[in-house]
Short mmCIF file of C-alpha atoms and ligand atoms in Angstrom, two decimals:
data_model
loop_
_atom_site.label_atom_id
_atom_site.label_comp_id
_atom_site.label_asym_id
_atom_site.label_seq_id
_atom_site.Cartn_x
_atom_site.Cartn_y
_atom_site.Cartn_z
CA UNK A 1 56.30 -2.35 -2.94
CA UNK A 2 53.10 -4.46 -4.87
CA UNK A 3 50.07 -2.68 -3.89
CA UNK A 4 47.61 -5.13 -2.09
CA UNK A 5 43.59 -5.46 -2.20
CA UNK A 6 42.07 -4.83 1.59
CA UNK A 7 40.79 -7.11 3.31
CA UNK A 8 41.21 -5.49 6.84
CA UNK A 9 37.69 -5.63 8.22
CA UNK A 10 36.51 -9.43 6.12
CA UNK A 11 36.85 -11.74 8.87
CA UNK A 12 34.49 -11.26 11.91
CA UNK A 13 36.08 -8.74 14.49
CA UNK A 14 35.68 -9.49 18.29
CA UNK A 15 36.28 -6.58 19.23
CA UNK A 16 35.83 -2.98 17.54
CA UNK A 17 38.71 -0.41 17.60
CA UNK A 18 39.03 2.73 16.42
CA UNK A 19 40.10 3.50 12.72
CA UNK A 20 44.01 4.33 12.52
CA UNK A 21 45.69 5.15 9.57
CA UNK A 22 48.21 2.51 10.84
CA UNK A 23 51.39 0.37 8.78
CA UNK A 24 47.89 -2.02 7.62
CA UNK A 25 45.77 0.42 6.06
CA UNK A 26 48.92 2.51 4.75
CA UNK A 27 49.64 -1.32 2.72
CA UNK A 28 46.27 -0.66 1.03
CA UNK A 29 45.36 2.33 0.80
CA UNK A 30 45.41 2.97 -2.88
CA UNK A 31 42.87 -0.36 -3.21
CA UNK A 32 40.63 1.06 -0.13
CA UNK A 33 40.06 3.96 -1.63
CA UNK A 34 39.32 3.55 -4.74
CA UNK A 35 36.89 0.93 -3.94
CA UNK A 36 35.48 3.40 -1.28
CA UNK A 37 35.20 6.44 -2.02
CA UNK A 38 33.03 7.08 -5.30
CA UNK A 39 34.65 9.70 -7.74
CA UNK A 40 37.76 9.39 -5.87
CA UNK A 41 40.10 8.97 -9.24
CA UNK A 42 38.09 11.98 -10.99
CA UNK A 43 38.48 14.22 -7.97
CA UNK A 44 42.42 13.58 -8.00
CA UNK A 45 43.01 14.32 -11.46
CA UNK A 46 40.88 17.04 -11.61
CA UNK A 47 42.84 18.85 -8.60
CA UNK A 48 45.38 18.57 -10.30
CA UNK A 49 43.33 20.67 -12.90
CA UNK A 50 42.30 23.16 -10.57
CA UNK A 51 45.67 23.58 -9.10
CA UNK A 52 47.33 24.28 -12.55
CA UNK A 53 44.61 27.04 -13.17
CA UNK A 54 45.36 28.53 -9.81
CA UNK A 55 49.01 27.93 -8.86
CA UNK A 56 51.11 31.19 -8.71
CA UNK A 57 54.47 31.15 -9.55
CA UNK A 58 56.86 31.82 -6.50
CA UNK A 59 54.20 30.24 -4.09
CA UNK A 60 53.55 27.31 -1.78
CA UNK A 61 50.92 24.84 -2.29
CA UNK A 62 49.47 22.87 0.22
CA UNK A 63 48.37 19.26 0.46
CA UNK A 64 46.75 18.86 3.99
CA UNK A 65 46.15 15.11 5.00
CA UNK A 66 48.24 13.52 2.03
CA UNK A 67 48.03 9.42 2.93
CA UNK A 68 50.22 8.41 0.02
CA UNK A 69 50.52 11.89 -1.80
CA UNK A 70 48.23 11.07 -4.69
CA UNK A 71 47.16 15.00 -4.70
CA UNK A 72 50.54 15.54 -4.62
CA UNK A 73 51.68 13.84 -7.89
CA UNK A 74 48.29 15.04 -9.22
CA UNK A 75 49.11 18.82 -8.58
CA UNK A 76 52.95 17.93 -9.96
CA UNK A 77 52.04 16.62 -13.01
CA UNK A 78 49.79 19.41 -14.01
CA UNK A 79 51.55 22.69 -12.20
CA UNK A 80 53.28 24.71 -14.54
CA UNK A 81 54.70 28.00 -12.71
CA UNK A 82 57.93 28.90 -12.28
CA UNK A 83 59.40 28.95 -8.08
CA UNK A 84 56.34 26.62 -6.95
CA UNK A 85 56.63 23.99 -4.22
CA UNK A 86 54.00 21.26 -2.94
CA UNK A 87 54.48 20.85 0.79
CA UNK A 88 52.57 17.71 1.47
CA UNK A 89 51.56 16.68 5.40
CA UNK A 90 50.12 13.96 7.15
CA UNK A 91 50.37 12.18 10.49
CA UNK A 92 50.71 9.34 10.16
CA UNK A 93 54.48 7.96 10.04
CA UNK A 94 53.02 4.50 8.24
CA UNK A 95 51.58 6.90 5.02
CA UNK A 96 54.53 9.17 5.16
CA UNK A 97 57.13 6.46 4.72
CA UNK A 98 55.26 4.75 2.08
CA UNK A 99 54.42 8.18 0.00
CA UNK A 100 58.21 9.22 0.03
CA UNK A 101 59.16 5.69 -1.68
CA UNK A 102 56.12 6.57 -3.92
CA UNK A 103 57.34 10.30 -4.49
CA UNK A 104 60.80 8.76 -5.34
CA UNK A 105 59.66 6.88 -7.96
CA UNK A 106 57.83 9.67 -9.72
CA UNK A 107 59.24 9.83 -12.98
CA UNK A 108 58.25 13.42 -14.20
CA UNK A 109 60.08 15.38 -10.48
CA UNK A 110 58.63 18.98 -12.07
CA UNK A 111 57.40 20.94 -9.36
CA UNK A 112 59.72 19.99 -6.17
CA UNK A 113 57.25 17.56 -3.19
CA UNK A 114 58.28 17.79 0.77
CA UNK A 115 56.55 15.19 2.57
CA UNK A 116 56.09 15.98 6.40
CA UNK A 117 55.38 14.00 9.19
CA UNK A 118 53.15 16.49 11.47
CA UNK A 119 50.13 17.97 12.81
CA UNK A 120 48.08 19.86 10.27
CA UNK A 121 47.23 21.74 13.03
CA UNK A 122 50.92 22.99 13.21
CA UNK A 123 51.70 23.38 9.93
CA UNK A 124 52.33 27.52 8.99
CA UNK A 125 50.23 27.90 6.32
CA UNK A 126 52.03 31.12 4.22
CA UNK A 127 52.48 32.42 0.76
CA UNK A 128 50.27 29.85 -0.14
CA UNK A 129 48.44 29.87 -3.78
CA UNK A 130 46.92 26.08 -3.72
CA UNK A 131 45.08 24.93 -0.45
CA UNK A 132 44.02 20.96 -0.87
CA UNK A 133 41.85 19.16 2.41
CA UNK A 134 40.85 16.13 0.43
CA UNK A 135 38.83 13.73 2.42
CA UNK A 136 40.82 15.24 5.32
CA UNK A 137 38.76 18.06 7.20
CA UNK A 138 36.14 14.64 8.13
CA UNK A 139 38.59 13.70 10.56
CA UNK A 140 39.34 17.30 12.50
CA UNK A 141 37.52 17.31 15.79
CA UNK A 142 34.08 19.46 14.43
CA UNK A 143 34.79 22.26 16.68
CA UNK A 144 38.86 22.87 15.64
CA UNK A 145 37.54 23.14 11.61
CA UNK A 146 36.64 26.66 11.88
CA UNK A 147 39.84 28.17 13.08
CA UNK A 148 41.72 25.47 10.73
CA UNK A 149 39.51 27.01 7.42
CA UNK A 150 40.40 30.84 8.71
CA UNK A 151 43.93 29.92 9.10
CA UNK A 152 44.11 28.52 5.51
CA UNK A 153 42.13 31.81 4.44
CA UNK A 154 44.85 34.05 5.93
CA UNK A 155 47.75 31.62 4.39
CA UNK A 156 46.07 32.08 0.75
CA UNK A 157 47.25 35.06 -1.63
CA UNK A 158 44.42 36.87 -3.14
CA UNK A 159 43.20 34.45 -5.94
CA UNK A 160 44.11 31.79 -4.16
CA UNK A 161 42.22 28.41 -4.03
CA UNK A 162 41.19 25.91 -0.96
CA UNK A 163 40.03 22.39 -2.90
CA UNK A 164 37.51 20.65 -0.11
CA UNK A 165 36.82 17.02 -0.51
CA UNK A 166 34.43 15.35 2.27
CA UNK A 167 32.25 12.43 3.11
CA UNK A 168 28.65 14.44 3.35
CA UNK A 169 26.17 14.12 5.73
CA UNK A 170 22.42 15.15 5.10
CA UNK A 171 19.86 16.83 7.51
CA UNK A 172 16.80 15.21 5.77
CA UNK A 173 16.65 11.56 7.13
CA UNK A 174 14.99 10.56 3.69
CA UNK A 175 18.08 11.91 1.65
CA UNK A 176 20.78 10.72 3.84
CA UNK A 177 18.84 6.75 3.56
CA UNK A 178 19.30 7.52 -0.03
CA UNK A 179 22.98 8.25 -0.45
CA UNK A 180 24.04 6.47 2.08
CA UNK A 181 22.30 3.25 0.28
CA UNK A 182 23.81 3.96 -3.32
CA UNK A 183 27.43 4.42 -1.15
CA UNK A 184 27.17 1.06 0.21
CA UNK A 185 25.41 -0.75 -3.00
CA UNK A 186 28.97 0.99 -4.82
CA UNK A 187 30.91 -0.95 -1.96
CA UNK A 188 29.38 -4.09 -2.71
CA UNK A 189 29.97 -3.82 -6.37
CA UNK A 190 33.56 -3.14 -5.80
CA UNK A 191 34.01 -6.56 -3.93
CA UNK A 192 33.11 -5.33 -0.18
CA UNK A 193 30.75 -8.13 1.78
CA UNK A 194 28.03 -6.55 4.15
CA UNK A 195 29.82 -7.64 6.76
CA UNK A 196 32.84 -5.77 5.19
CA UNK A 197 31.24 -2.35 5.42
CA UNK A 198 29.06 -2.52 8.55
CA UNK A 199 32.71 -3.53 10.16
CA UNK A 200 34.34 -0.64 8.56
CA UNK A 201 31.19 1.93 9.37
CA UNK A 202 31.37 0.95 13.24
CA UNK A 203 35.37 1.44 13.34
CA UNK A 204 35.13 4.89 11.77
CA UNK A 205 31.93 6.41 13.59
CA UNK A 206 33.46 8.41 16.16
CA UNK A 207 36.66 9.14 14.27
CA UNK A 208 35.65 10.60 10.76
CA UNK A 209 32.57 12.95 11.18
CA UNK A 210 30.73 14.02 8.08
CA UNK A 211 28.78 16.88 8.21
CA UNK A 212 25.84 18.78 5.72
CA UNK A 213 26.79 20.44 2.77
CA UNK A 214 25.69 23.60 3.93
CA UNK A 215 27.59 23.22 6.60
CA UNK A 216 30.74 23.31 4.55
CA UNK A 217 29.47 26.00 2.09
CA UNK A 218 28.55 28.75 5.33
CA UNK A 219 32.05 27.69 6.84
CA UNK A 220 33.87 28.55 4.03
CA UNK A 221 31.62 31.83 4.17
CA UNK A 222 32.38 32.80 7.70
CA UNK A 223 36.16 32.03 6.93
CA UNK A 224 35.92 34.43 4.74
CA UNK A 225 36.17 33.11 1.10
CA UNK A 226 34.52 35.32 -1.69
CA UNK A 227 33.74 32.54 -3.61
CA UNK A 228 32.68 28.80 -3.09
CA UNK A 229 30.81 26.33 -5.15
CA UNK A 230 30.22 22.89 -5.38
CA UNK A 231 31.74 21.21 -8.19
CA UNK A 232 31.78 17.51 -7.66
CA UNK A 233 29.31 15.19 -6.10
CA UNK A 234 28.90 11.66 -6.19
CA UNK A 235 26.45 9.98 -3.71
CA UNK A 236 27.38 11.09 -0.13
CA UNK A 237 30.73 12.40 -1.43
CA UNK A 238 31.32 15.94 -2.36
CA UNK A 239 34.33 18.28 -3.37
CA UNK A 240 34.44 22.20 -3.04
CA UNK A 241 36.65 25.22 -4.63
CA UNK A 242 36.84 28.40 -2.59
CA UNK A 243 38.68 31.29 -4.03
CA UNK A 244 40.73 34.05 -2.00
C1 GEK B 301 44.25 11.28 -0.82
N1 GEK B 301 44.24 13.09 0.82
O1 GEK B 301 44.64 10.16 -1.16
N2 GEK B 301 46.99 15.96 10.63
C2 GEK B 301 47.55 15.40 9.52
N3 GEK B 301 46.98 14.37 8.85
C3 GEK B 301 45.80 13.91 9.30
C4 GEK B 301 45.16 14.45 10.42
C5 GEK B 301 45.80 15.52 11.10
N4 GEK B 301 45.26 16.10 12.18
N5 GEK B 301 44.00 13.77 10.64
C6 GEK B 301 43.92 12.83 9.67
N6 GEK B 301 45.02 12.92 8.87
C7 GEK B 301 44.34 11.65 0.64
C8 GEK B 301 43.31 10.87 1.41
S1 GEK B 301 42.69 10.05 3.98
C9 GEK B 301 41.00 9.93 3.72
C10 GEK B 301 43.16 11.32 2.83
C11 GEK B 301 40.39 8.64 4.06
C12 GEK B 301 45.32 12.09 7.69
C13 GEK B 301 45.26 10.59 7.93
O2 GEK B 301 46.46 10.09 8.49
C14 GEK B 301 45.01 10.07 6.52
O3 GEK B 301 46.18 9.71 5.84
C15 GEK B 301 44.31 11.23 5.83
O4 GEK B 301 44.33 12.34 6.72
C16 GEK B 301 42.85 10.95 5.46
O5 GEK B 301 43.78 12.13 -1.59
O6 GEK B 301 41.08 7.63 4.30
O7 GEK B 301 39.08 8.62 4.06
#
């Protein structure tokens, strides 16, 4: 399996579909993004940071919206309790088949992975210690994400963490021009044509919906998390802890 560059949206589109996370995207998804998403290779290997510091021995961790399980590997490299698991979920069949054969060839198999095929709507959230959304909440219908963030409250032990990763949106029409610019100026210097990202932009608008960052920070409030802080940002990209 040779991972390939994307080129999904270069050549003129006649017609605009939806965004799937279909067999296409799934073939490069490591290359997409990393040339996408700004910070995306710091955020992974520093959840896998966070996770060690908050991973309880004889509990579940959680990796919510896994594409190819790079969290996953991340959080298996770095966790070092005894009687923890990493159940890792997405739902789409293409990423799930492609992030076992990934999984498999993980040479350091520490902390056991179970890659699932499903809902993360229906997935029992229990006993949990390590709660990852990354880049994954953007895509949950707006009005399901508060029940979804309680739900993962209620699944966390006490001193538990939820990791939040999201595409931001802001209020002030000035700010978003400005983030939005330097996100699309960091597309073009990793190889994406204009005609690249305005493809792209118009395929994902009604499927992935970004929202303000105080949004996220009085959600995580209401859910009922103690604690929450910022403690990545890049551009229009931003990444969350939340403590039990
Ligand atoms: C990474 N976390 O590499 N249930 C399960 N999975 C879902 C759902 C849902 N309801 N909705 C979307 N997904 C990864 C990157 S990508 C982010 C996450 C992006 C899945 C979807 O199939 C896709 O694989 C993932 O969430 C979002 O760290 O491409 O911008």
């Amino acid at each position: 399996m040779t991972p390939k560059s994307d080129a999904i949206y270069a050549a003129p589109l006649e017609k605009m579909i939806d965004f799937q996370f279909d067999e296409r995207v799934a073939a490069v998804f490591p290359d997409m993004i990393q040339r996408s998403v700004p910070g995306y290779g710091m955020i992974i290997s520093n959840t896998g940071i966070l996770a060690a510091k908050y991973a309880q021995a004889g509990s579940h961790c959680y990796d919510l919206g896994c594409s190819l399980g790079a969290v996953s590997l991340a959080m298996r490299q770095r966790i070092n309790q005894p009687d923890c698991d990493i159940i890792a979920v997405d739902n789409s069949p293409a990423m799930i088949e492609r992030g076992r054969e990934l999984l498999a060839r993980d040479p350091v198999p520490t902390v056991p992975v179970t890659m699932t095929c499903a809902d993360l709507q229906d997935v029992n959230i229990e006993n949990a210690s390590v709660v990852v959304l990354n880049f994954t909440l953007q895509f949950v219908p707006p009005a399901q994400r508060l029940t979804l963030i309680q739900r993962i409250h209620t699944g966390l032990k006490p001193g538990g963490v939820l990791i939040l990763s999201e595409k931001i949106a802001f209020n002030e029409p000035g700010r978003q021009y400005f983030h939005e610019e330097l996100h699309h100026d960091f597309k073009r210097a990793n190889g994406y044509s204009d005609l690249e990202i305005s493809q792209k932009r118009s395929a994902l608008e009604k499927v992935m919906i970004p929202e303000s960052l105080a949004c996220h920070q009085e959600r995580l409030q209401a859910a009922g998390f103690s604690f929450s802080d910022l403690w990545f940002q890049c551009f229009n990209f931003a990444s969350f802890v939340a403590i039990k």
